[in-house]
CSV table of N, CA, C and O in Angstrom, one decimal:
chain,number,residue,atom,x,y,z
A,137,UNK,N,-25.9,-142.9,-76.5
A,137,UNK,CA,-25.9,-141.5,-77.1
A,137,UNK,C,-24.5,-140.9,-76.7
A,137,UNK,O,-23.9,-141.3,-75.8
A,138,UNK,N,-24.0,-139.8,-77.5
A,138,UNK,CA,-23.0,-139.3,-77.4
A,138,UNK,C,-23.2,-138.1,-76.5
A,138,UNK,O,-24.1,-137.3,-76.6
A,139,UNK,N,-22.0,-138.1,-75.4
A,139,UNK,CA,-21.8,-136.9,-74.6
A,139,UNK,C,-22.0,-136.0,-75.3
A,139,UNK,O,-21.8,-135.9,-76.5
A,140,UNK,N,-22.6,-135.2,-74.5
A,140,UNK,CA,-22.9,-133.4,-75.1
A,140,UNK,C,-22.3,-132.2,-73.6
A,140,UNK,O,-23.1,-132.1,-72.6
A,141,UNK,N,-21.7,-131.9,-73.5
A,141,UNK,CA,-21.4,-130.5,-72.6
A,141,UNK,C,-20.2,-130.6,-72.1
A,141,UNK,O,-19.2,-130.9,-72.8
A,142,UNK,N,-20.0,-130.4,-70.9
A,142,UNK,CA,-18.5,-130.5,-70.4
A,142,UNK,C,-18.7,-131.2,-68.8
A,142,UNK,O,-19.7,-131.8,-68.6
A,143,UNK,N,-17.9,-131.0,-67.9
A,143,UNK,CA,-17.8,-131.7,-66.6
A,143,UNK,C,-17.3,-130.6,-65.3
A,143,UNK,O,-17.1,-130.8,-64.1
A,144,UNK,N,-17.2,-129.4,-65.9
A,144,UNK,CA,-17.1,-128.5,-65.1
A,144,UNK,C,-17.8,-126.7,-66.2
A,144,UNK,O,-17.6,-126.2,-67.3
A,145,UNK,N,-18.7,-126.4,-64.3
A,145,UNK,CA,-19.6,-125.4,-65.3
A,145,UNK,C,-19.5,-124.5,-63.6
A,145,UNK,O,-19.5,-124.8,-62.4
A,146,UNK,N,-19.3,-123.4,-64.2
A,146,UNK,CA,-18.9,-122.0,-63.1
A,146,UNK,C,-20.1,-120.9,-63.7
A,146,UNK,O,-20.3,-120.4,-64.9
A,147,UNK,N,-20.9,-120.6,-62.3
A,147,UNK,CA,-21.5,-119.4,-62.3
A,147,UNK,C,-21.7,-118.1,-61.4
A,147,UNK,O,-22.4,-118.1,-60.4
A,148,UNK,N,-20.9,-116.8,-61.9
A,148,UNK,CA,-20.1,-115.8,-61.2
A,148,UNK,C,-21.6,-114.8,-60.3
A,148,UNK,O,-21.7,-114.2,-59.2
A,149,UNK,N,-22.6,-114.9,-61.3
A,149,UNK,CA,-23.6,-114.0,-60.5
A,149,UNK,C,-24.9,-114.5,-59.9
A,149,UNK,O,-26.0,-114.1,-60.3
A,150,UNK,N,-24.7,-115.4,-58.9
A,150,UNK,CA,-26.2,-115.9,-57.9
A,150,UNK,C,-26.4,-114.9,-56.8
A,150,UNK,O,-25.5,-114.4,-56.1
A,151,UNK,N,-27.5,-114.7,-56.8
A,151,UNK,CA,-27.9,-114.3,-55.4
A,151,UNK,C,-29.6,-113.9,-55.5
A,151,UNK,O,-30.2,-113.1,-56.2
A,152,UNK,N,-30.0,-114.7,-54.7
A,152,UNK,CA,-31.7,-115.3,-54.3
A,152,UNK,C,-32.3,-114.4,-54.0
A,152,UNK,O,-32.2,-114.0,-52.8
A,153,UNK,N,-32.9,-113.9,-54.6
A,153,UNK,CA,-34.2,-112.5,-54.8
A,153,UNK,C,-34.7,-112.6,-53.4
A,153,UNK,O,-34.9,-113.8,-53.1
A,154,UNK,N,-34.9,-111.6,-52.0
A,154,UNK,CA,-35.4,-111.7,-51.0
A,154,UNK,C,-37.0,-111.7,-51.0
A,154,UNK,O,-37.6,-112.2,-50.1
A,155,UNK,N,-37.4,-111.1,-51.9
A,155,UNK,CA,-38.6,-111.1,-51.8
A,155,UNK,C,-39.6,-111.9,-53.1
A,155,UNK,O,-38.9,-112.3,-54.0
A,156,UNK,N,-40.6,-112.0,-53.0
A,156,UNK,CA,-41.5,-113.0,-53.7
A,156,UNK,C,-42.6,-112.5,-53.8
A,156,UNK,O,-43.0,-111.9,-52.7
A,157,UNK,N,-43.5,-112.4,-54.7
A,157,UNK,CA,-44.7,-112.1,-55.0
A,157,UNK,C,-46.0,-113.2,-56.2
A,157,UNK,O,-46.1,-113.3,-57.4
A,158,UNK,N,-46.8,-113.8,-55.0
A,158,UNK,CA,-47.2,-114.8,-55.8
A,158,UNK,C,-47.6,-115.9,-55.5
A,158,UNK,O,-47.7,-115.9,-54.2
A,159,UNK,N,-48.0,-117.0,-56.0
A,159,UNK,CA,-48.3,-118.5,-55.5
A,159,UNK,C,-46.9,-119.3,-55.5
A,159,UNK,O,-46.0,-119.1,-56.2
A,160,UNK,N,-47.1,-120.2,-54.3
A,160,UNK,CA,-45.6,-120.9,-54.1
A,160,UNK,C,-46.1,-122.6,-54.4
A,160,UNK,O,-47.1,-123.1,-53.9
A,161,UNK,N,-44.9,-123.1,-55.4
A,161,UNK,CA,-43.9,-122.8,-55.4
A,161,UNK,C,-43.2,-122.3,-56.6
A,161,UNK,O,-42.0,-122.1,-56.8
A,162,UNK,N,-44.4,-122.1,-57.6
A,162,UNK,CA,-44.3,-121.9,-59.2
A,162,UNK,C,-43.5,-120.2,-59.3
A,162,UNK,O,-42.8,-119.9,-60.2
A,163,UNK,N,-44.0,-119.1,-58.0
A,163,UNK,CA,-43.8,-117.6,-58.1
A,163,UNK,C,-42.8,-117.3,-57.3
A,163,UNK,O,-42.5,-116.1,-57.3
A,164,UNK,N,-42.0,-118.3,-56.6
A,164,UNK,CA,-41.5,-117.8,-55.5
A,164,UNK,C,-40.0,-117.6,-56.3
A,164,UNK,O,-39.6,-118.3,-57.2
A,165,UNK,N,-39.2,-116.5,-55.8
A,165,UNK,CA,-38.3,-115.9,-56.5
A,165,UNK,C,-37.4,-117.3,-56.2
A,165,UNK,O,-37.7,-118.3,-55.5
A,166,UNK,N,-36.2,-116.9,-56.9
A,166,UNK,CA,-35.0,-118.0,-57.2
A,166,UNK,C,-34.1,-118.3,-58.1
A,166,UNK,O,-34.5,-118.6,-59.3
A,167,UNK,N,-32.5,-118.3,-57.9
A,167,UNK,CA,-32.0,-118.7,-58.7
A,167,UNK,C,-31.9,-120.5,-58.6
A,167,UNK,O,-32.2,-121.2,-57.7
A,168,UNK,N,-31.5,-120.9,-60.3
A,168,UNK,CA,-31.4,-122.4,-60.5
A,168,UNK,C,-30.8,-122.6,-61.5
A,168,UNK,O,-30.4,-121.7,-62.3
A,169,UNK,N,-30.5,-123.9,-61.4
A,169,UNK,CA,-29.8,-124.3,-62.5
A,169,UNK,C,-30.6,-125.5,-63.3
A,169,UNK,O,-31.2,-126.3,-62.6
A,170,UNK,N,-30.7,-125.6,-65.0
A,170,UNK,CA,-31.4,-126.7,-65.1
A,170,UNK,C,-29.7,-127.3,-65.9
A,170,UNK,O,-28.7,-126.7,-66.4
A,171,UNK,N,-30.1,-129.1,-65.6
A,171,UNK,CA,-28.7,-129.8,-66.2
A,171,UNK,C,-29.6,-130.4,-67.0
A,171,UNK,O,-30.7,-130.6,-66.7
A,172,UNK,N,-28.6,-130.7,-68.8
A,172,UNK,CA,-29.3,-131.3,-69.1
A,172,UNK,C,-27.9,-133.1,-69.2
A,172,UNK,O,-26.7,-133.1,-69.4
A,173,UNK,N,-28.8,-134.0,-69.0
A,173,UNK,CA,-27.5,-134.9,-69.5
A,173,UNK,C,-28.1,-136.4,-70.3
A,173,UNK,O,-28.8,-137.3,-70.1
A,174,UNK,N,-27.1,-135.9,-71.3
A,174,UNK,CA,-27.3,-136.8,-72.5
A,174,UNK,C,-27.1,-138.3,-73.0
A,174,UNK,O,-27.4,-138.9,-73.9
A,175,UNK,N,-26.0,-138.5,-71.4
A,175,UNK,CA,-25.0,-140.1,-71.5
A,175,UNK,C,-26.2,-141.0,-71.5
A,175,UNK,O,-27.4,-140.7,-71.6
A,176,UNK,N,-25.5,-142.5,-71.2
A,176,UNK,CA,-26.7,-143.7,-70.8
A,176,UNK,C,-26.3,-144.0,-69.5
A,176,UNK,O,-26.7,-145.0,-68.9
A,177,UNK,N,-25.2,-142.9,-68.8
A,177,UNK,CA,-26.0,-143.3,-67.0
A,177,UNK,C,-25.8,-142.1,-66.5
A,177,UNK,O,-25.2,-141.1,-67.0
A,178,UNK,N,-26.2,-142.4,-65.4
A,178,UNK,CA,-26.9,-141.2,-64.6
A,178,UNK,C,-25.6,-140.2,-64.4
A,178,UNK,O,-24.5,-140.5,-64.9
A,179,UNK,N,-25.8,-138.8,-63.7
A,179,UNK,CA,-24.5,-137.6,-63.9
A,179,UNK,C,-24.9,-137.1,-62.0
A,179,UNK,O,-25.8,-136.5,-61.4
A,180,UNK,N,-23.6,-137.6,-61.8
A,180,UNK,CA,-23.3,-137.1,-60.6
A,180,UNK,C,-22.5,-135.4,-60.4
A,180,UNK,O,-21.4,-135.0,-60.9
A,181,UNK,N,-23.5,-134.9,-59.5
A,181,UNK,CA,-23.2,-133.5,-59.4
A,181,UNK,C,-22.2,-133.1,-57.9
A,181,UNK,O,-22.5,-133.9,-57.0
A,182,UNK,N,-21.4,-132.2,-57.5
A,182,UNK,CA,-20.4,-131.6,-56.6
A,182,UNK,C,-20.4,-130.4,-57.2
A,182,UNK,O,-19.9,-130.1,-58.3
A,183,UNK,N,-21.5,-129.5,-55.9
A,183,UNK,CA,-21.6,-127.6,-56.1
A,183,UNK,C,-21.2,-127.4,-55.1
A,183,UNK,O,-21.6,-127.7,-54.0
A,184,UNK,N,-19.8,-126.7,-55.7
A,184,UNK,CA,-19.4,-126.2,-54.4
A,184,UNK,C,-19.7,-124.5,-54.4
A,184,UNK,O,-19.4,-123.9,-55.4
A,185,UNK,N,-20.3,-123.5,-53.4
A,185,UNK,CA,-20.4,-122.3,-53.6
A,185,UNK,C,-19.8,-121.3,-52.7
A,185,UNK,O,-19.5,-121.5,-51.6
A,186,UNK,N,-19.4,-120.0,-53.5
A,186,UNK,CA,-18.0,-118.8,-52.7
A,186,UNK,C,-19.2,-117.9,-52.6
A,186,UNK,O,-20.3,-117.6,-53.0
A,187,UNK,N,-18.7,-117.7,-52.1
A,187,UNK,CA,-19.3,-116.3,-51.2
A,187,UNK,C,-18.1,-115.0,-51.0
A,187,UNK,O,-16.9,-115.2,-50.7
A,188,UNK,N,-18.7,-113.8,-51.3
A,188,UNK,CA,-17.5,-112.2,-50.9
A,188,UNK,C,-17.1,-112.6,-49.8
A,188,UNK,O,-15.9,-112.8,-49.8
A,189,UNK,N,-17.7,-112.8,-48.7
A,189,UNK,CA,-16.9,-112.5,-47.3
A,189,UNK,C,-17.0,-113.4,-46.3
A,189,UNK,O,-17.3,-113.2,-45.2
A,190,UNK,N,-16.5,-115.1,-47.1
A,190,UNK,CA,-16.7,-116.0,-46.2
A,190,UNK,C,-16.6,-117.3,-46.8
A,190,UNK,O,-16.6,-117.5,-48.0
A,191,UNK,N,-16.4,-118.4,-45.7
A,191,UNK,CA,-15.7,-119.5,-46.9
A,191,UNK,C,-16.7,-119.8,-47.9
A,191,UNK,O,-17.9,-119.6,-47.7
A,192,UNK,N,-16.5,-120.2,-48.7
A,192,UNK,CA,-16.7,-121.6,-49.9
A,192,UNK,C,-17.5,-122.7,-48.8
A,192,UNK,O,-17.1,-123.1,-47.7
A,193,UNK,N,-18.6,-123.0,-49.3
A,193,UNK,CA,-19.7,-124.4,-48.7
A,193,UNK,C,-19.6,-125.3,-49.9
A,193,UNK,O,-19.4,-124.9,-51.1
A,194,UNK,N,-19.8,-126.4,-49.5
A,194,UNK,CA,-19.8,-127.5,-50.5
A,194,UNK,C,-19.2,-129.1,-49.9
A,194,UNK,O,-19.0,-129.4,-48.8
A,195,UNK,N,-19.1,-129.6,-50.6
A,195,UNK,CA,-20.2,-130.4,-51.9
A,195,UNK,C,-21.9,-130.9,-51.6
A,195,UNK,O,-22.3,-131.9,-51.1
A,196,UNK,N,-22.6,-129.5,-52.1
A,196,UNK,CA,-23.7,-129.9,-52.7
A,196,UNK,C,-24.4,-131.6,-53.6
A,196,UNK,O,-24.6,-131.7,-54.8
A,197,UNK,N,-24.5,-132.2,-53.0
A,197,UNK,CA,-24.6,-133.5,-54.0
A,197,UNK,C,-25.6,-133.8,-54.9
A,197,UNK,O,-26.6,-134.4,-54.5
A,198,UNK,N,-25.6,-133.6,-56.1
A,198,UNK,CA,-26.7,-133.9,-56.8
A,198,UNK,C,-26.7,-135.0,-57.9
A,198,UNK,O,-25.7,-135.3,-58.5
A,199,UNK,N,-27.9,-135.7,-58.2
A,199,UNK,CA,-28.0,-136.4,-59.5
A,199,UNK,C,-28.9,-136.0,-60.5
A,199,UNK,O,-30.0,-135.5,-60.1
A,200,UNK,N,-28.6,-136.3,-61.8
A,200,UNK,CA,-29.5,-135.9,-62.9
A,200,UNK,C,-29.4,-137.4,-64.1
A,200,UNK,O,-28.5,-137.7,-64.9
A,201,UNK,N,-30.8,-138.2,-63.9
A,201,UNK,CA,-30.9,-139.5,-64.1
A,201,UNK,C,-30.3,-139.3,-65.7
A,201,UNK,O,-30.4,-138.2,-66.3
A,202,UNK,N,-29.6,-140.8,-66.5
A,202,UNK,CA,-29.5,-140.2,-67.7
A,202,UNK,C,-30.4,-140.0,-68.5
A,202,UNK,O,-31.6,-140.2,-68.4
A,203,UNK,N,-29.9,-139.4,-69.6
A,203,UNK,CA,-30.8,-138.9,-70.6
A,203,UNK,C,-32.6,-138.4,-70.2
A,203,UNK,O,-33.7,-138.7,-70.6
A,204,UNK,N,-31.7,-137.1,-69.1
A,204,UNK,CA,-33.3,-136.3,-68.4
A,204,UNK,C,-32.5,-135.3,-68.5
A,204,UNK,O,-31.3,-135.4,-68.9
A,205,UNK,N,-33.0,-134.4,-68.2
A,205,UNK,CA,-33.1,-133.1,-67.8
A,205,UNK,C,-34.0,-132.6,-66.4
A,205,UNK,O,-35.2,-132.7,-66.2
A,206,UNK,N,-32.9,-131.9,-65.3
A,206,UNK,CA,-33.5,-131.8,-64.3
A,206,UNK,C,-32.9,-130.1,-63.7
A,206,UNK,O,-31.8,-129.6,-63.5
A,207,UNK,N,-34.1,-129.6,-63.4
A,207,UNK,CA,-34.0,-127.9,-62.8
A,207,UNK,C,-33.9,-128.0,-61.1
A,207,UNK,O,-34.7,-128.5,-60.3
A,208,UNK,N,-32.5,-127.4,-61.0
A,208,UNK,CA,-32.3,-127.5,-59.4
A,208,UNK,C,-32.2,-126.2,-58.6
A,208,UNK,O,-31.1,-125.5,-58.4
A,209,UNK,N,-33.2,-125.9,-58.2
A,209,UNK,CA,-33.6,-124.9,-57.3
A,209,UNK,C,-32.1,-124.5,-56.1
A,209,UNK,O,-31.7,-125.2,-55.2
A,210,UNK,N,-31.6,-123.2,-56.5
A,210,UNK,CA,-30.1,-122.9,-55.1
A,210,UNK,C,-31.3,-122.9,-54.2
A,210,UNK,O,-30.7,-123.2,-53.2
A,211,UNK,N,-32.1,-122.7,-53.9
A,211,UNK,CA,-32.8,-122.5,-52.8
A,211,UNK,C,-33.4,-123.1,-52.1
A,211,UNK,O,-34.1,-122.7,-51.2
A,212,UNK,N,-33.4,-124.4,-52.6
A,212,UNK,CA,-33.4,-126.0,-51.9
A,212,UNK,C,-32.5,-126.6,-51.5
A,212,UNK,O,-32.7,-127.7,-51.1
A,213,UNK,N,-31.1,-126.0,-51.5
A,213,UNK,CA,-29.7,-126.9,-51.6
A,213,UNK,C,-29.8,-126.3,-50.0
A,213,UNK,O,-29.9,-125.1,-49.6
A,214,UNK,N,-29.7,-127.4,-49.2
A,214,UNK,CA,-29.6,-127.5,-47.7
A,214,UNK,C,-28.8,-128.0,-46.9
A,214,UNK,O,-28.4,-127.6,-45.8
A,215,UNK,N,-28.4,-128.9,-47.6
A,215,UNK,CA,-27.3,-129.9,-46.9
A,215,UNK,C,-26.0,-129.6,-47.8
A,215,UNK,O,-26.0,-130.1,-48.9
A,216,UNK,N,-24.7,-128.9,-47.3
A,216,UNK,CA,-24.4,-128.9,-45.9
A,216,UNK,C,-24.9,-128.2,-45.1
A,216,UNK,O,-25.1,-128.5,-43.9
A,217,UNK,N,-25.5,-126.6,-46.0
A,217,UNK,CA,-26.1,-125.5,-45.1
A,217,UNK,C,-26.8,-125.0,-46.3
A,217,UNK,O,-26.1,-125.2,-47.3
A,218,UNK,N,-28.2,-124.4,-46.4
A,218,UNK,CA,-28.8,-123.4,-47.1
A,218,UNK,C,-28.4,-122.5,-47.3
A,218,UNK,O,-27.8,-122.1,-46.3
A,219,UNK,N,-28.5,-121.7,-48.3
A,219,UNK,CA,-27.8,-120.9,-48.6
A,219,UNK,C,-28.8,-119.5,-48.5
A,219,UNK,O,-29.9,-119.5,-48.9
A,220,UNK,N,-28.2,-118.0,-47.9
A,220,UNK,CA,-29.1,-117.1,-47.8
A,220,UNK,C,-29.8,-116.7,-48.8
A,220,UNK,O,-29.4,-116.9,-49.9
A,221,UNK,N,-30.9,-116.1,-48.4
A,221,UNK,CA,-31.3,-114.9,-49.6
A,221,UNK,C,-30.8,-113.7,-49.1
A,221,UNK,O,-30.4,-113.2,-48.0
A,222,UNK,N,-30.8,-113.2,-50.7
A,222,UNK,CA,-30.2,-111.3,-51.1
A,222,UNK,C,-28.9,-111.7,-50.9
A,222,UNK,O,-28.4,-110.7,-50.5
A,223,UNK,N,-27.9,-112.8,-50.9
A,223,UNK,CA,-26.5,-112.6,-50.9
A,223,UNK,C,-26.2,-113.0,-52.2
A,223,UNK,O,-27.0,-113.6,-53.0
A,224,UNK,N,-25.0,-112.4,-52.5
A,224,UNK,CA,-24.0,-112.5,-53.4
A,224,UNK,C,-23.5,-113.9,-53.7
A,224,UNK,O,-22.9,-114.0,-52.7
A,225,UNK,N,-23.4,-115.2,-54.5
A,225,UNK,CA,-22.9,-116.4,-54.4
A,225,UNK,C,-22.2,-116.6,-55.9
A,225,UNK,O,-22.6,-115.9,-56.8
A,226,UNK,N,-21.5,-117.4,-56.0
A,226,UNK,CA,-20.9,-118.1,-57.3
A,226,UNK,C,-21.0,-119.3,-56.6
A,226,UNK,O,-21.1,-119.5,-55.4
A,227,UNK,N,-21.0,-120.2,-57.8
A,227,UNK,CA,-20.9,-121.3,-58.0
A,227,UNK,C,-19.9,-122.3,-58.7
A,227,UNK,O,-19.3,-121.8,-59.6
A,228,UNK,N,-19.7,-123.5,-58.6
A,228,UNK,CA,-18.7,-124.1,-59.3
A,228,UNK,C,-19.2,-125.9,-59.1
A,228,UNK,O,-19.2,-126.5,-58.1
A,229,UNK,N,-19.6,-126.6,-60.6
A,229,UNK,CA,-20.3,-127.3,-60.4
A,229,UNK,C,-19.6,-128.5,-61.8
A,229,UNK,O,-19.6,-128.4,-63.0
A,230,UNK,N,-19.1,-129.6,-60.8
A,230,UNK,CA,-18.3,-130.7,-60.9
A,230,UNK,C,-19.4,-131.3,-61.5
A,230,UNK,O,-20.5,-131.2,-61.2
A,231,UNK,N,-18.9,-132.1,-62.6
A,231,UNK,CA,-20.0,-133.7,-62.7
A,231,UNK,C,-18.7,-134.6,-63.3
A,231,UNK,O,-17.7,-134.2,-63.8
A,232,UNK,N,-19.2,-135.8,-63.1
A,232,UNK,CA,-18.3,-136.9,-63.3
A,232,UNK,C,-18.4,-137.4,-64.9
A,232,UNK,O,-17.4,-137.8,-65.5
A,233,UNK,N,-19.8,-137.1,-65.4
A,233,UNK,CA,-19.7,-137.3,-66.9
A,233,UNK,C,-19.9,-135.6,-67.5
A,233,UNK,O,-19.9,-134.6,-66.8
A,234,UNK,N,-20.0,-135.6,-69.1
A,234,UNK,CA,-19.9,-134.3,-69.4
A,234,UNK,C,-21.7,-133.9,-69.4
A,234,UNK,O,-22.6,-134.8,-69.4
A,235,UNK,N,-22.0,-132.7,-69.3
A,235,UNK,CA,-23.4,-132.4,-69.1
A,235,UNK,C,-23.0,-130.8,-69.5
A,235,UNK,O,-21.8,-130.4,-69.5
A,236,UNK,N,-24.8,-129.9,-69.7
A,236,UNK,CA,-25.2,-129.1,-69.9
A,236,UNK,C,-25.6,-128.3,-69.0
A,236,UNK,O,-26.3,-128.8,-68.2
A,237,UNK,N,-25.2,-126.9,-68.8
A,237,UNK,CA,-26.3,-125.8,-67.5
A,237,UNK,C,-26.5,-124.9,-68.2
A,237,UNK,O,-25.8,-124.5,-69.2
A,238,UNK,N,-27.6,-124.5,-67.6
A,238,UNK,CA,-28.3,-123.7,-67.9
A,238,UNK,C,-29.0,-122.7,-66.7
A,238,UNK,O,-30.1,-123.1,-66.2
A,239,UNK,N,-28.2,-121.3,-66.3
A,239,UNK,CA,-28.6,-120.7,-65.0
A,239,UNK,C,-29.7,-119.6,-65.4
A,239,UNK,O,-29.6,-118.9,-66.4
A,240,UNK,N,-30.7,-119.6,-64.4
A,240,UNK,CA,-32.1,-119.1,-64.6
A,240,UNK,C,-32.5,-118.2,-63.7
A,240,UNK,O,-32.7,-119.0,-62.8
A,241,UNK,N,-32.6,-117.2,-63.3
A,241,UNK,CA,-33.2,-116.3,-62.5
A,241,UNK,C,-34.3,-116.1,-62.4
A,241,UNK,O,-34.5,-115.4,-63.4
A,242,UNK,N,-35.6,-116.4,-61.6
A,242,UNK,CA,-36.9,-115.5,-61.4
A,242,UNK,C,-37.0,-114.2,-60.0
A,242,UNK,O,-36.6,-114.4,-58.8
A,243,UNK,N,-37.4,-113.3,-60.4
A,243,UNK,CA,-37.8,-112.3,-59.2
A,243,UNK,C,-38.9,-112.0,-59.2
A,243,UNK,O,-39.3,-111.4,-60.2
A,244,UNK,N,-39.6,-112.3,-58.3
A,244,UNK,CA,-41.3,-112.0,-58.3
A,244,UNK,C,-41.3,-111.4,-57.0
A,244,UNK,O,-42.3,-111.7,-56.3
A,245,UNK,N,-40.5,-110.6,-56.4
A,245,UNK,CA,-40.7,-109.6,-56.1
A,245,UNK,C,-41.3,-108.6,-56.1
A,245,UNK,O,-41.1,-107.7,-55.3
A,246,UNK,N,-42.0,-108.5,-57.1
A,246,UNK,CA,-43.1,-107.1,-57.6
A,246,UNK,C,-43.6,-107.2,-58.3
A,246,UNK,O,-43.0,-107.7,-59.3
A,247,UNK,N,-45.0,-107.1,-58.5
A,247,UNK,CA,-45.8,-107.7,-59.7
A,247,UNK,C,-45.6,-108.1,-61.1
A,247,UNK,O,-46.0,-109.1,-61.6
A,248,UNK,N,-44.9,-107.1,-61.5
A,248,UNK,CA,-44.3,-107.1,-62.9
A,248,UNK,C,-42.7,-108.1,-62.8
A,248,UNK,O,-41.5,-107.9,-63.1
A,249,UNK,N,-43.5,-109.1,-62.1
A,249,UNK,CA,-42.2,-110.8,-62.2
A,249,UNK,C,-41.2,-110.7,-63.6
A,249,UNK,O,-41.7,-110.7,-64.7
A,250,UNK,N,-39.5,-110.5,-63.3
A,250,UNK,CA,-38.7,-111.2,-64.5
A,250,UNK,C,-38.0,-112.4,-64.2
A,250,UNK,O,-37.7,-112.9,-63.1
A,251,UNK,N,-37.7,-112.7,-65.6
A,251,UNK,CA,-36.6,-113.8,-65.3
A,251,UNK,C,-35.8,-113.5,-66.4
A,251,UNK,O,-36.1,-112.8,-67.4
A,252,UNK,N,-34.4,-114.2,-66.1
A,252,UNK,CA,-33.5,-113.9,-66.9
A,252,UNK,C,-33.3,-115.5,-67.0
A,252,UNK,O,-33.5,-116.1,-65.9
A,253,UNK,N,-32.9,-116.2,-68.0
A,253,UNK,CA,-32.0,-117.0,-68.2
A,253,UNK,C,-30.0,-117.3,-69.2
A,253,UNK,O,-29.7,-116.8,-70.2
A,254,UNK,N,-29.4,-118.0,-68.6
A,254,UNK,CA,-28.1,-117.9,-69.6
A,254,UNK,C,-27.5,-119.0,-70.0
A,254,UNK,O,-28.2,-119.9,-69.7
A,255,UNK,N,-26.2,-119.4,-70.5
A,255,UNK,CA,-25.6,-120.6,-70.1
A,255,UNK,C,-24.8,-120.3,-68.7
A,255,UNK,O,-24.6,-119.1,-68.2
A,256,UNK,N,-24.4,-121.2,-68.3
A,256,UNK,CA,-23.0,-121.0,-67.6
A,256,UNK,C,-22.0,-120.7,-68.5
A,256,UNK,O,-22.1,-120.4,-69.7
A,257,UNK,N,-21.1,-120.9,-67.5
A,257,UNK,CA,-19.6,-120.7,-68.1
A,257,UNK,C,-18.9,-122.2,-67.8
A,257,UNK,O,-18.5,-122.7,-66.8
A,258,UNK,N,-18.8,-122.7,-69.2
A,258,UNK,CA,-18.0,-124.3,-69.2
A,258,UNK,C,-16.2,-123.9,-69.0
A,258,UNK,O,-15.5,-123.1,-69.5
A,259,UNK,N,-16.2,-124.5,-68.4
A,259,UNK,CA,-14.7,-124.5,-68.5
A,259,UNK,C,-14.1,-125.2,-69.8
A,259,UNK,O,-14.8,-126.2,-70.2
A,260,UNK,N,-12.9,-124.8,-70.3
A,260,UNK,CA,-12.6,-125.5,-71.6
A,260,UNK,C,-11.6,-127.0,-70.4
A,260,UNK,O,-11.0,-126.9,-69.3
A,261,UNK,N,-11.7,-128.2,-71.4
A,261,UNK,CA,-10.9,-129.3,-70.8
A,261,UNK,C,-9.6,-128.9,-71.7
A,261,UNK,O,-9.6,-128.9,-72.9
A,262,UNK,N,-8.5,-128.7,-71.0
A,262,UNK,CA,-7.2,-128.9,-71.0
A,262,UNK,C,-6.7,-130.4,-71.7
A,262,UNK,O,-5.9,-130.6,-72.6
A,263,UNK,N,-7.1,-131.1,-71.3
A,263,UNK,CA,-6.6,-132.8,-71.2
A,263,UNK,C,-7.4,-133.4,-71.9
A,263,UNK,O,-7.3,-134.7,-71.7
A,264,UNK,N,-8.5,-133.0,-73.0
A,264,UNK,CA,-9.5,-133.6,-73.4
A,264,UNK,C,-10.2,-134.7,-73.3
A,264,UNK,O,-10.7,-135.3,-74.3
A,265,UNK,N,-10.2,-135.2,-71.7
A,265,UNK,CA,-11.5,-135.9,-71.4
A,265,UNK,C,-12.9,-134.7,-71.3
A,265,UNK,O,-12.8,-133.4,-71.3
A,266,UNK,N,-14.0,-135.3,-71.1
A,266,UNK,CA,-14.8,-134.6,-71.1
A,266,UNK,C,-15.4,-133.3,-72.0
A,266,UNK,O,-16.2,-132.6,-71.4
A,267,UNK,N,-15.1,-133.1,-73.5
A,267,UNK,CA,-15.5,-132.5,-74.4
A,267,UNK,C,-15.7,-131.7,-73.9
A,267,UNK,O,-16.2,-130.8,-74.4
C-alpha cells in the first residue's frame, strides 16, 4: 500500500485535564494521539515533549503495527518520566516511515464531559522523502 502522511507531526497545545469524572479507563480525562499507518511494516515512533519552564523529555518510544491504527494515551507515556497533569506540553513526534495524527482531548472533569479532536501539524518535507 502506498504511504499516506508525513514522518514528522508537532503538537503546540497538550496539557492533561486534572480532574476526571466517571468510569476509568473509558471517562478518565486525557490528551492522545491516534496514528494511523498505512505502509506494509510496522512505524516506529520518537515523542519528544517541551514544556514552558523546563527541559524537553524524550524519546518516548512507540510502535504502530502496519496497516493499524493505534490511540496513544500522553498519559500512559512513562518511560523516561510521566508526564504531569494540568501542565502545559507540546509535542514533536518523529516516525521513521510516513504516518497520520490525529490529537484528541477528553475532559470529564464535570459532568457535562467534552472532547475536542484535530489534526496535528505535519511538517512540510523539504527534501521530499517522506510525502
Amino acid at each position: 500500500m502506498q504511504a499516506i502522511g508525513k514522518r514528522r507531526w508537532t503538537i503546540a497545545g497538550g496539557r492533561i485535564p486534572l480532574e476526571s469524572n466517571g468510569t476509568e479507563p473509558e471517562f478518565t480525562s486525557r490528551d492522545e494521539i491516534a496514528v494511523l499507518n498505512c505502509c506494509d511494516s510496522p512505524a516506529r515512533l520518537r515523542i519528544h515533549i517541551h514544556y514552558a519552564d523546563r527541559p524537553a523529555v524524550g524519546p518516548y518510544e512507540v510502535e504502530v503495527a502496519a496497516r493499524r491504527v493505534r490511540r496513544i494515551r500522553f498519559n500512559d507515556l512513562i518511560f523516561p518520566e510521566a508526564l504531569p497533569l494540568h501542565e502545559d506540553f507540546g509535542a514533536v513526534i518523529n516516525a521513521d516511515i510516513p504516518v497520520v495524527v490525529q490529537f484528541t482531548r477528553l475532559d470529564s472533569g464535570t459532568a457535562s464531559r467534552s472532547a475536542v479532536a484535530t489534526a496535528a501539524y505535519a511538517e512540510r518535507n523539504l527534501q521530499g522523502s517522506g510525502r
